[in-house]
Coordinates of C-alpha atoms and ligand atoms in Angstrom, one line a residue:
M1 CA 84.2 -138.2 114.3
P2 CA 82.3 -137.6 116.8
T3 CA 81.3 -134.2 117.7
F4 CA 80.1 -132.5 121.5
T5 CA 79.2 -129.6 121.0
I6 CA 76.6 -127.3 123.0
G7 CA 73.4 -126.5 121.9
E8 CA 70.4 -123.8 121.9
Q9 CA 69.1 -126.2 124.7
D10 CA 71.3 -129.1 124.8
F11 CA 74.7 -130.9 125.2
M12 CA 75.2 -132.5 121.6
L13 CA 76.7 -135.6 120.9
D14 CA 76.9 -136.6 117.0
G15 CA 73.7 -133.8 116.4
Q16 CA 71.4 -135.5 119.3
P17 CA 70.7 -134.1 122.3
H18 CA 72.6 -135.7 125.5
R19 CA 73.3 -135.0 129.1
I20 CA 76.0 -135.5 131.5
L21 CA 76.0 -138.3 134.1
S22 CA 79.5 -137.6 135.8
G23 CA 82.1 -138.1 138.5
A24 CA 84.4 -137.3 139.9
L25 CA 87.4 -139.4 140.0
H26 CA 91.2 -137.8 140.7
Y27 CA 93.6 -139.8 139.4
F28 CA 96.5 -138.5 141.8
R29 CA 94.4 -139.7 144.6
V30 CA 93.8 -142.9 143.9
H31 CA 96.0 -146.0 143.3
P32 CA 96.9 -146.6 139.2
D33 CA 96.5 -149.8 139.5
Q34 CA 93.1 -149.0 141.1
W35 CA 92.2 -146.5 138.5
A36 CA 89.9 -148.6 136.1
D37 CA 88.3 -150.6 138.5
R38 CA 87.3 -147.1 139.6
I39 CA 86.3 -145.9 136.4
R40 CA 84.0 -149.2 135.5
K41 CA 81.8 -149.1 139.0
A42 CA 81.6 -145.4 137.9
R43 CA 79.7 -147.0 134.7
Q44 CA 78.4 -149.0 136.4
M45 CA 76.6 -146.3 138.6
G46 CA 74.7 -145.6 135.2
L47 CA 77.6 -143.1 135.4
N48 CA 78.7 -142.3 131.3
T49 CA 81.0 -139.5 132.1
I50 CA 84.4 -139.4 134.5
E51 CA 85.5 -135.3 135.6
T52 CA 89.2 -134.8 137.0
Y53 CA 90.8 -132.1 138.0
V54 CA 94.3 -131.9 136.6
P55 CA 97.1 -131.3 139.9
W56 CA 100.2 -128.8 138.5
N57 CA 102.2 -128.6 141.5
A58 CA 101.9 -132.7 141.1
H59 CA 103.5 -132.6 137.9
A60 CA 105.4 -129.8 138.5
P61 CA 107.1 -130.1 141.8
A62 CA 110.0 -127.9 140.8
P63 CA 110.5 -125.8 137.5
G64 CA 111.3 -127.2 134.8
I65 CA 109.7 -131.2 135.8
F66 CA 107.0 -132.4 134.5
D67 CA 106.5 -136.0 135.4
T68 CA 103.8 -138.2 134.3
S69 CA 105.3 -141.3 135.4
D70 CA 102.7 -143.7 137.9
G71 CA 100.4 -142.3 139.4
L72 CA 100.3 -139.1 137.4
D73 CA 99.9 -141.0 133.7
L74 CA 97.3 -138.4 133.1
G75 CA 96.8 -140.1 129.6
R76 CA 96.9 -143.6 131.0
F77 CA 94.0 -142.5 133.0
L78 CA 91.5 -140.7 130.0
D79 CA 92.3 -144.3 127.9
L80 CA 91.5 -145.9 130.8
I81 CA 88.2 -143.8 131.0
A82 CA 87.3 -144.2 126.9
A83 CA 88.2 -147.9 126.8
E84 CA 85.2 -148.0 130.0
G85 CA 83.6 -146.3 126.7
M86 CA 82.7 -143.0 128.9
H87 CA 83.3 -139.2 128.2
A88 CA 85.9 -137.2 130.3
I89 CA 85.3 -133.9 131.7
V90 CA 89.1 -132.5 132.7
R91 CA 89.6 -129.5 134.4
P92 CA 93.3 -128.1 134.4
G93 CA 93.0 -125.2 136.5
P94 CA 95.6 -123.7 136.9
Y95 CA 93.8 -123.5 140.3
I96 CA 91.8 -126.2 141.4
C97 CA 90.8 -125.3 145.2
A98 CA 90.3 -129.1 145.6
E99 CA 91.7 -129.0 149.6
W100 CA 94.7 -129.7 147.7
D101 CA 97.8 -128.3 148.8
N102 CA 97.7 -124.8 147.6
G103 CA 95.0 -125.7 145.5
G104 CA 97.1 -127.1 142.6
L105 CA 99.4 -123.6 142.7
P106 CA 103.0 -124.7 142.7
A107 CA 104.8 -123.5 145.7
W108 CA 107.6 -122.3 143.6
L109 CA 106.2 -119.9 141.2
F110 CA 105.4 -117.9 144.3
D111 CA 108.9 -116.7 144.7
R112 CA 109.4 -115.9 140.6
G113 CA 107.8 -112.9 141.7
A114 CA 104.6 -112.7 140.2
A115 CA 102.9 -109.6 141.4
A116 CA 99.6 -111.7 141.4
I117 CA 98.4 -115.1 141.1
R118 CA 94.7 -115.9 139.7
A119 CA 95.3 -112.5 137.7
D120 CA 96.7 -111.6 134.5
D121 CA 100.2 -111.1 135.6
P122 CA 103.1 -111.6 133.1
V123 CA 105.2 -113.9 135.6
Y124 CA 102.0 -115.9 136.3
M125 CA 100.6 -116.2 132.8
A126 CA 103.9 -117.3 131.5
A127 CA 104.0 -120.1 134.1
L128 CA 100.8 -121.2 133.9
T129 CA 101.4 -121.3 129.7
E130 CA 104.1 -123.6 130.1
Y131 CA 102.1 -125.6 132.2
L132 CA 99.5 -125.8 129.7
E133 CA 102.0 -126.5 126.9
H134 CA 103.3 -129.6 129.2
L135 CA 99.4 -130.8 129.1
A136 CA 98.9 -130.3 125.5
P137 CA 100.0 -133.7 123.9
I138 CA 97.7 -135.5 126.6
L139 CA 94.8 -133.6 126.2
V140 CA 94.9 -132.3 122.7
P141 CA 94.4 -136.0 120.7
R142 CA 92.8 -137.2 123.3
Q143 CA 89.9 -134.5 122.6
I144 CA 86.2 -136.3 121.4
D145 CA 86.7 -134.7 117.7
A146 CA 90.2 -136.3 117.4
G147 CA 88.9 -139.8 118.3
G148 CA 89.4 -139.4 122.4
P149 CA 86.9 -139.1 125.7
I150 CA 87.3 -135.5 126.0
I151 CA 84.1 -133.4 125.8
L152 CA 84.6 -130.2 128.3
I153 CA 87.4 -128.5 129.5
Q154 CA 87.1 -126.3 132.4
I155 CA 88.5 -122.9 132.7
E156 CA 89.8 -121.8 136.4
N157 CA 87.6 -123.5 139.1
E158 CA 85.1 -120.8 140.8
Y159 CA 86.7 -117.8 140.1
G160 CA 83.9 -115.6 140.6
A161 CA 84.4 -116.8 144.2
Y162 CA 88.4 -115.2 144.4
G163 CA 88.6 -112.3 141.4
A164 CA 86.9 -110.8 139.1
D165 CA 90.0 -110.0 136.5
R166 CA 88.5 -110.6 132.7
F167 CA 91.5 -109.9 130.9
Y168 CA 92.9 -113.3 133.1
L169 CA 90.4 -115.1 131.8
E170 CA 90.5 -113.7 128.3
K171 CA 93.7 -115.0 128.5
L172 CA 93.6 -117.8 129.8
V173 CA 90.9 -119.3 127.7
K174 CA 93.2 -117.8 124.5
V175 CA 96.3 -119.9 126.2
N176 CA 94.0 -123.3 126.2
R177 CA 92.8 -122.5 122.6
E178 CA 96.0 -121.8 121.4
I179 CA 97.6 -125.1 123.1
G180 CA 95.2 -126.7 120.8
L181 CA 91.9 -127.4 122.6
T182 CA 88.9 -127.4 120.2
V183 CA 85.9 -128.9 122.6
P184 CA 83.6 -126.5 124.4
F185 CA 84.6 -124.8 127.6
T186 CA 83.2 -124.7 131.1
T187 CA 83.5 -122.3 134.1
V188 CA 82.2 -123.4 137.8
D189 CA 80.9 -121.0 140.3
Q190 CA 78.7 -121.4 143.1
P191 CA 75.5 -120.1 142.3
Q192 CA 75.6 -116.4 143.5
D193 CA 75.3 -113.5 141.4
D194 CA 78.5 -111.8 142.1
M195 CA 80.4 -115.1 141.7
L196 CA 78.3 -116.1 138.6
A197 CA 78.8 -112.8 136.5
N198 CA 82.7 -112.1 138.3
G199 CA 83.4 -116.1 137.3
S200 CA 83.2 -117.1 133.7
L201 CA 82.7 -114.6 130.2
P202 CA 79.9 -115.1 128.0
E203 CA 81.8 -117.4 125.6
L204 CA 82.0 -119.8 128.5
H205 CA 79.0 -122.0 129.0
K206 CA 78.4 -121.4 132.9
T207 CA 77.5 -124.5 135.3
G208 CA 77.1 -124.3 139.5
S209 CA 78.4 -125.5 142.1
F210 CA 75.9 -127.1 144.5
G211 CA 74.8 -130.4 146.7
S212 CA 71.2 -129.5 147.3
R213 CA 68.1 -127.0 147.1
S214 CA 69.2 -127.8 143.7
A215 CA 65.6 -126.5 141.7
E216 CA 66.3 -122.4 142.8
R217 CA 70.7 -122.8 142.4
L218 CA 69.1 -123.5 139.3
E219 CA 67.2 -120.7 138.8
T220 CA 70.0 -118.7 139.7
L221 CA 72.2 -120.2 137.2
R222 CA 69.8 -120.1 134.6
R223 CA 69.7 -116.0 135.0
H224 CA 73.0 -115.9 133.9
Q225 CA 73.4 -119.0 131.1
P226 CA 70.6 -118.0 129.7
T227 CA 70.2 -120.6 127.0
G228 CA 71.4 -124.0 126.9
P229 CA 71.6 -127.1 129.2
L230 CA 72.2 -126.5 132.6
M231 CA 74.2 -128.8 134.5
C232 CA 75.9 -128.9 138.4
S233 CA 79.3 -129.6 137.6
E234 CA 80.0 -129.7 140.9
F235 CA 76.7 -131.4 143.0
W236 CA 78.3 -132.1 146.8
V237 CA 76.9 -135.4 147.9
G238 CA 80.1 -135.2 150.7
W239 CA 81.8 -133.0 152.4
F240 CA 86.0 -133.6 153.5
D241 CA 87.3 -133.0 157.0
H242 CA 89.3 -131.4 159.0
W243 CA 91.8 -132.9 161.7
G244 CA 90.4 -132.0 165.3
A245 CA 86.8 -131.5 163.8
H246 CA 83.9 -134.8 163.2
H247 CA 83.9 -136.8 159.8
H248 CA 81.7 -135.5 157.2
T249 CA 78.4 -137.7 156.5
T250 CA 75.0 -136.8 154.6
T251 CA 72.5 -139.1 154.4
V252 CA 71.7 -141.5 151.9
E253 CA 67.7 -140.7 151.2
Q254 CA 68.7 -136.7 151.4
S255 CA 71.1 -137.2 148.9
A256 CA 69.1 -139.1 146.4
H257 CA 67.0 -136.8 147.0
D258 CA 68.6 -134.0 145.9
L259 CA 70.3 -136.1 142.4
E260 CA 66.7 -137.1 141.5
V261 CA 65.3 -133.0 141.9
L262 CA 68.6 -132.3 139.4
L263 CA 67.6 -134.7 136.9
E264 CA 63.7 -134.5 137.4
L265 CA 64.3 -130.6 136.0
G266 CA 66.8 -132.3 133.6
A267 CA 70.3 -130.8 134.5
S268 CA 73.2 -132.4 133.7
V269 CA 75.1 -133.9 136.6
N270 CA 78.8 -134.3 137.7
I271 CA 79.0 -135.9 140.9
Y272 CA 81.3 -134.5 143.4
M273 CA 83.4 -137.0 144.0
F274 CA 82.0 -140.0 142.9
H275 CA 85.2 -141.4 144.6
G276 CA 86.8 -139.7 147.0
G277 CA 90.6 -141.6 147.3
T278 CA 93.3 -140.5 149.7
N279 CA 95.2 -137.5 150.2
F280 CA 98.6 -139.9 150.6
G281 CA 101.7 -138.4 151.3
L282 CA 102.1 -134.2 151.9
T283 CA 99.3 -133.9 149.3
N284 CA 96.9 -132.3 151.3
G285 CA 94.9 -128.6 151.2
A286 CA 93.9 -126.7 154.2
N287 CA 91.1 -123.9 155.5
D288 CA 91.6 -121.4 157.2
K289 CA 89.0 -118.2 157.9
G290 CA 90.7 -117.1 160.8
V291 CA 91.6 -120.8 162.1
Y292 CA 93.8 -122.8 160.4
Q293 CA 92.0 -126.5 159.4
P294 CA 94.3 -128.7 157.9
I295 CA 92.2 -131.5 155.9
V296 CA 93.1 -134.7 156.6
T297 CA 94.3 -137.7 154.7
S298 CA 91.1 -139.7 153.8
Y299 CA 89.4 -138.0 150.9
D300 CA 86.2 -140.4 151.3
Y301 CA 84.3 -137.5 151.1
D302 CA 81.0 -140.1 151.8
A303 CA 81.1 -140.5 147.8
P304 CA 79.1 -143.3 146.9
L305 CA 82.1 -145.1 146.3
D306 CA 84.3 -145.2 150.0
E307 CA 87.9 -144.9 150.2
A308 CA 88.8 -148.5 149.9
G309 CA 86.5 -148.6 146.6
N310 CA 83.5 -150.5 147.8
P311 CA 80.3 -149.0 147.4
T312 CA 77.7 -147.8 149.4
A313 CA 74.4 -147.6 150.6
K314 CA 74.2 -144.3 148.6
Y315 CA 75.9 -145.9 145.2
W316 CA 72.7 -148.0 145.5
A317 CA 71.1 -145.7 146.2
F318 CA 72.1 -143.1 143.3
R319 CA 72.6 -146.0 140.8
D320 CA 68.0 -146.8 141.7
V321 CA 68.1 -143.0 140.6
I322 CA 69.5 -142.9 137.5
A323 CA 67.9 -146.2 136.6
K324 CA 65.0 -143.7 136.2
Y325 CA 66.5 -141.9 133.2
T326 CA 68.7 -144.2 131.6
A327 CA 68.4 -148.3 130.6
L328 CA 71.1 -150.4 133.4
D329 CA 72.5 -154.0 133.3
D330 CA 71.2 -155.5 136.7
D331 CA 73.2 -158.1 136.2
D332 CA 76.4 -155.8 135.6
V333 CA 76.8 -154.1 138.9
P334 CA 80.5 -154.2 140.9
A335 CA 81.8 -157.0 142.9
P336 CA 80.6 -157.4 146.9
A337 CA 83.0 -155.7 149.4
H338 CA 85.8 -156.7 150.0
L339 CA 87.1 -156.4 154.0
G340 CA 90.6 -156.0 155.8
S341 CA 92.2 -158.5 158.0
S342 CA 92.7 -158.2 161.2
F343 CA 97.0 -159.2 162.3
S344 CA 99.4 -157.3 164.3
V345 CA 103.1 -156.2 163.0
S346 CA 105.9 -155.5 165.3
L347 CA 108.3 -152.5 165.2
P348 CA 111.4 -153.3 166.1
Q349 CA 113.9 -151.5 164.1
S350 CA 114.1 -148.1 165.0
L351 CA 115.7 -144.3 164.4
P352 CA 115.8 -141.4 165.9
L353 CA 114.6 -138.8 163.7
W354 CA 118.4 -136.6 165.4
D355 CA 120.3 -139.9 163.4
S356 CA 118.8 -139.4 160.6
L357 CA 119.7 -136.0 160.0
D358 CA 122.8 -136.8 158.2
R359 CA 121.1 -138.5 155.1
M360 CA 119.0 -135.8 154.3
G361 CA 120.8 -133.6 153.0
P362 CA 123.0 -130.5 153.9
W363 CA 122.2 -127.3 156.4
T364 CA 123.0 -124.2 155.7
S365 CA 123.6 -121.4 157.9
H366 CA 121.9 -118.1 157.9
E367 CA 122.0 -114.5 159.6
G368 CA 118.0 -114.2 160.5
L369 CA 115.2 -117.3 160.0
R370 CA 114.1 -117.9 156.5
T371 CA 110.6 -119.4 155.9
S372 CA 111.4 -123.1 154.2
D373 CA 110.3 -122.0 150.7
D374 CA 113.3 -119.0 151.1
L375 CA 115.2 -122.3 150.9
G376 CA 113.8 -123.8 148.3
H377 CA 112.1 -126.7 150.2
Y378 CA 107.9 -126.6 149.4
S379 CA 106.4 -129.6 151.5
G380 CA 106.5 -131.5 155.1
F381 CA 108.7 -131.0 157.9
T382 CA 111.8 -128.2 158.6
L383 CA 114.4 -128.3 161.5
Y384 CA 116.0 -124.9 162.3
R385 CA 118.6 -124.5 164.7
T386 CA 120.7 -122.3 167.6
E387 CA 122.1 -122.0 170.3
I388 CA 121.2 -120.1 173.2
S389 CA 122.2 -119.0 176.5
V390 CA 119.8 -116.7 179.4
S391 CA 120.5 -116.3 182.4
G392 CA 116.7 -116.5 184.4
T393 CA 113.6 -117.4 183.2
A394 CA 113.1 -117.1 179.2
V395 CA 110.0 -117.2 176.8
L396 CA 111.0 -118.1 172.9
D397 CA 109.0 -116.0 170.8
F398 CA 108.1 -116.7 166.9
D399 CA 106.6 -113.7 164.2
E400 CA 104.5 -116.7 162.6
V401 CA 104.6 -120.5 162.7
R402 CA 102.9 -122.4 159.9
D403 CA 101.8 -124.8 161.0
R404 CA 103.4 -126.9 164.3
A405 CA 106.3 -126.5 166.0
Q406 CA 108.1 -128.8 167.9
V407 CA 110.8 -127.2 170.7
F408 CA 113.9 -128.6 171.8
L409 CA 116.4 -127.6 173.9
D410 CA 119.4 -129.9 173.8
R411 CA 117.3 -132.9 172.4
Q412 CA 115.0 -133.1 174.9
P413 CA 110.8 -131.7 174.5
V414 CA 110.2 -128.7 175.8
G415 CA 106.7 -128.3 174.2
T416 CA 104.8 -127.6 170.7
L417 CA 103.5 -124.1 169.3
S418 CA 100.3 -124.6 166.9
R419 CA 98.9 -122.4 164.2
D420 CA 95.7 -123.7 165.2
H421 CA 95.6 -122.5 168.7
H422 CA 97.8 -119.1 167.5
E423 CA 100.0 -120.4 169.5
T424 CA 103.5 -118.2 168.6
S425 CA 105.4 -118.3 172.1
L426 CA 106.5 -120.6 174.7
A427 CA 108.1 -121.1 178.0
L428 CA 111.9 -122.8 178.2
P429 CA 113.2 -123.9 181.5
D430 CA 114.6 -121.2 183.2
H431 CA 118.1 -120.7 182.4
A432 CA 117.9 -122.2 179.3
T433 CA 121.7 -122.9 177.5
G434 CA 122.2 -125.6 175.2
V435 CA 121.1 -126.1 171.7
L436 CA 117.7 -125.3 170.4
E437 CA 116.0 -127.0 168.1
I438 CA 112.8 -126.5 166.6
L439 CA 111.2 -128.8 164.2
V440 CA 108.2 -127.4 162.1
E441 CA 105.7 -129.2 160.3
D442 CA 104.0 -127.7 157.1
Q443 CA 100.4 -129.2 157.2
G444 CA 99.3 -128.2 154.2
R445 CA 98.9 -125.2 152.1
V446 CA 95.6 -123.7 152.3
N447 CA 93.7 -123.8 148.9
Y448 CA 91.0 -121.7 149.4
G449 CA 91.0 -117.9 149.9
P450 CA 93.5 -115.3 150.1
R451 CA 95.9 -117.4 152.0
L452 CA 97.0 -119.3 148.5
G453 CA 100.9 -119.4 148.7
E454 CA 102.2 -117.9 152.0
P455 CA 105.4 -118.7 152.9
K456 CA 106.1 -122.3 155.2
G457 CA 108.4 -122.9 158.2
L458 CA 108.8 -120.5 160.8
V459 CA 108.2 -116.8 159.4
G460 CA 109.5 -113.5 160.3
S461 CA 111.8 -113.8 163.2
A462 CA 112.4 -115.4 166.4
R463 CA 113.5 -113.7 170.2
I464 CA 113.8 -114.6 173.3
N465 CA 113.3 -112.4 176.1
G466 CA 112.6 -110.0 173.3
E467 CA 116.2 -110.1 172.0
V468 CA 116.1 -111.3 168.2
L469 CA 117.9 -114.4 167.8
W470 CA 120.1 -114.1 164.6
T471 CA 122.0 -117.1 164.1
W472 CA 120.6 -120.4 162.5
D473 CA 121.3 -122.9 161.1
I474 CA 118.1 -124.8 159.1
L475 CA 117.7 -128.2 157.1
P476 CA 114.5 -129.4 155.5
L477 CA 113.5 -132.5 155.5
P478 CA 112.4 -134.2 152.1
L479 CA 109.7 -136.6 154.1
D480 CA 108.6 -137.4 150.3
H481 CA 110.6 -140.7 150.3
V482 CA 112.5 -142.0 152.6
S483 CA 114.5 -144.9 151.1
S484 CA 117.9 -144.1 152.6
V485 CA 116.1 -143.9 156.0
V486 CA 114.4 -147.8 155.7
Q487 CA 117.9 -149.0 154.2
A488 CA 119.5 -147.9 157.5
L489 CA 116.6 -149.3 159.7
E490 CA 117.0 -152.9 157.4
K491 CA 120.4 -152.8 158.5
Q492 CA 119.6 -152.8 161.9
T493 CA 120.1 -156.4 163.3
S494 CA 118.7 -156.0 167.2
D495 CA 115.4 -156.6 168.5
S496 CA 114.4 -153.3 170.4
D497 CA 111.0 -153.5 172.6
A498 CA 111.9 -149.7 174.0
A499 CA 109.1 -147.4 174.2
V500 CA 108.5 -145.3 171.4
S501 CA 110.0 -142.3 172.1
G502 CA 109.8 -139.5 169.3
P503 CA 110.7 -138.3 166.9
V504 CA 111.9 -141.1 165.5
F505 CA 111.4 -143.7 162.8
V506 CA 110.3 -147.3 163.5
Q507 CA 109.7 -150.5 161.7
G508 CA 109.1 -153.8 160.5
T509 CA 108.6 -156.1 157.9
F510 CA 105.0 -158.4 157.1
D511 CA 103.2 -160.5 155.0
H512 CA 100.2 -160.2 153.3
A513 CA 99.1 -164.1 151.1
G514 CA 95.6 -163.3 151.3
G515 CA 96.5 -159.6 149.2
G516 CA 94.0 -157.1 149.1
D517 CA 94.0 -153.6 150.5
L518 CA 94.2 -153.3 154.0
F519 CA 93.7 -150.6 156.9
L520 CA 95.9 -149.7 159.5
S521 CA 94.8 -148.7 162.8
T522 CA 96.7 -145.5 164.4
E523 CA 95.3 -145.9 167.6
G524 CA 97.3 -145.7 170.5
W525 CA 100.0 -143.2 167.9
T526 CA 100.1 -139.7 168.5
K527 CA 101.0 -137.9 165.2
G528 CA 103.6 -138.9 162.3
M529 CA 103.7 -140.6 158.8
V530 CA 103.4 -144.1 157.9
W531 CA 105.2 -145.8 155.0
V532 CA 104.3 -148.8 153.4
N533 CA 107.4 -150.2 151.1
G534 CA 108.6 -147.1 150.6
F535 CA 105.0 -145.1 149.3
S536 CA 103.4 -142.5 151.9
L537 CA 99.9 -143.3 152.9
G538 CA 99.9 -140.3 154.8
R539 CA 99.9 -138.2 158.1
Y540 CA 98.8 -140.2 161.3
W541 CA 97.0 -137.7 164.2
S542 CA 95.6 -138.9 167.4
R543 CA 93.3 -136.0 167.3
G544 CA 91.3 -137.4 165.0
P545 CA 88.3 -138.1 163.3
Q546 CA 90.5 -140.7 161.1
H547 CA 91.8 -143.3 162.9
T548 CA 93.1 -145.7 160.1
L549 CA 95.0 -144.8 157.0
Y550 CA 94.3 -147.2 153.8
V551 CA 96.6 -149.4 152.2
P552 CA 96.0 -150.0 148.6
G553 CA 96.4 -153.2 148.2
P554 CA 98.6 -152.8 144.5
L555 CA 101.4 -151.9 147.0
L556 CA 101.7 -155.3 148.9
R557 CA 103.2 -158.3 148.0
S558 CA 102.6 -161.2 149.4
E559 CA 105.7 -161.7 151.6
S560 CA 108.2 -159.2 153.2
N561 CA 106.3 -155.9 153.0
T562 CA 107.9 -153.6 155.3
I563 CA 106.1 -150.7 157.6
T564 CA 108.0 -147.4 158.2
V565 CA 106.4 -145.1 160.8
L566 CA 107.5 -141.7 161.6
E567 CA 106.2 -141.2 164.7
L568 CA 107.2 -137.6 166.2
H569 CA 106.0 -137.9 170.2
A570 CA 105.0 -140.6 171.5
A571 CA 103.2 -144.2 171.3
T572 CA 102.4 -146.6 174.2
R573 CA 103.3 -149.8 171.9
R574 CA 105.7 -151.0 169.9
S575 CA 103.8 -152.7 167.6
V576 CA 101.2 -151.2 164.7
A577 CA 97.6 -153.3 163.8
F578 CA 95.7 -154.4 161.1
V579 CA 92.1 -153.9 161.1
A580 CA 89.5 -155.3 159.5
T581 CA 87.0 -152.0 159.3
H582 CA 88.4 -148.3 157.9
N583 CA 87.5 -145.7 160.8
L584 CA 87.0 -142.3 159.1
G585 CA 85.8 -141.4 163.1
H586 CA 83.0 -139.6 164.4
T587 CA 80.0 -137.8 162.6
E588 CA 77.5 -134.9 164.2
F589 CA 75.4 -136.8 165.3
Ligands
GLA1 C1 84.7 -126.3 145.6 C2 85.9 -126.6 144.6 C3 86.1 -127.5 144.6 C4 85.8 -128.1 146.3 C5 84.7 -128.0 146.9 C6 84.3 -128.7 148.0 O1 83.6 -126.7 145.3 O2 85.3 -126.0 143.2 O3 87.7 -127.7 144.0 O4 87.0 -127.8 146.5 O5 84.2 -126.5 147.2 O6 84.8 -130.1 148.6

């Protein structure tokens, strides 16, 4: 069997010094039928390793479930890496950050009475042990010493930026060993003395996360990791985007130069991201350092391989740099870029959200408000309903809105409260009387810092003119799967050309004889979600920066594809357009 160890100076593959040239590729952000293509293109850029996180919350949407079907088939992903002759680095967390909802921690974990997370807490440790035991049959037989591709496992993720609980790290290492992992373990931290000191243990190989000033950062890392290979485990070659901000890019020359410095200094590298992919569905995370900032749907990341799997100028520049350090075959390069096609689809079928509620599940009645987490509902939308009767002026206010509330009185829109604007109160019409409904969107759980695990929905109390509203009916809206809504829309025969006045589902069909990927333009639409053949492409929002959604080709058939849109506000045209190119929005410069 092959061996992989950490020597006094180098990583050692079968006893020989080895440099890791790795690229991050998250299987959970790429359609499974495209995994092989993306992995091959990584090898063709000169990489010898693929790195992935494992998102615990995606595999375990509820306690007791561990889903490894379709796009969550990590074993298949690792087998494809092996089939391409590459190695794998796996980062099972349990916390992964990654601009992913809650940094990968299941929201239900926080209802189980854990006093602390990412710490030596018995409830948290028991849950993560169960999680790692589920991963064992996937990971253990695929380690290099068992003939598989896995050469390294990372423990936690930038733990030094969060905590300093050595007992937690020690126990986490123990659990990872007990489930049968035998390859070397690493940690990653930002190259600051306190973080590197707190984020690791003497027996773990320390690595750094950074995207520039490589020489200086490696020096800092060397002070904390006096022996063995230096590795940048997250070499940031681009960045993520927030709704309402600009699309982040880096210059090709600077990124390629920084990579070259790293390689010249003999370091190993994991390019973060080699290929970013997409936050499909409701999977995006958020940041909050005083202002809540949800992550957009695209995770293109300005990576060398773009969201649609096309090699960019950065890809070719990186390939040139890597070619100086390893032999590459110039005939073995990716095929030219695939272009989307332009056509419009009308959306004649429509179902107001109000008329779809009986398909969503049972209402429950409560004395006082409940968060969506209180109801065991962990993502997407929740509808709150109560009756009011006010004389004179009426001001509605909440302790906290997470994250965006649309307020309706007798189904008429009254206004919106947004967490990112720190809004908690709203004027209702004078003498407001009738059914008050509040549609609340969880726009993604914070994935970094102390706000991990905070509940969503309406938090605390609601009042009108200072008087608490006690009686509530609450309905979770499970929008991950909308098959019953799609079917109801399909049954409609009458064509409608009425304006799109939300919240409403609208739907149409289209053929796609040519095959290949598409880019859906969201111009003219305000805010909502899109599904193609029942698969959720993710959220859109007129705020931008992104104005197209990526539609992976494998989702499409040559005939009779269904596109379903939930528009929360309004659209001017009752049609959508597919466009030839991706539009990820304005950049800073
Ligand atoms: C850190 C985290 C990653 C990711 C990047 C930013 O390095 O470890 O998961 O969040 O920041 O993209």
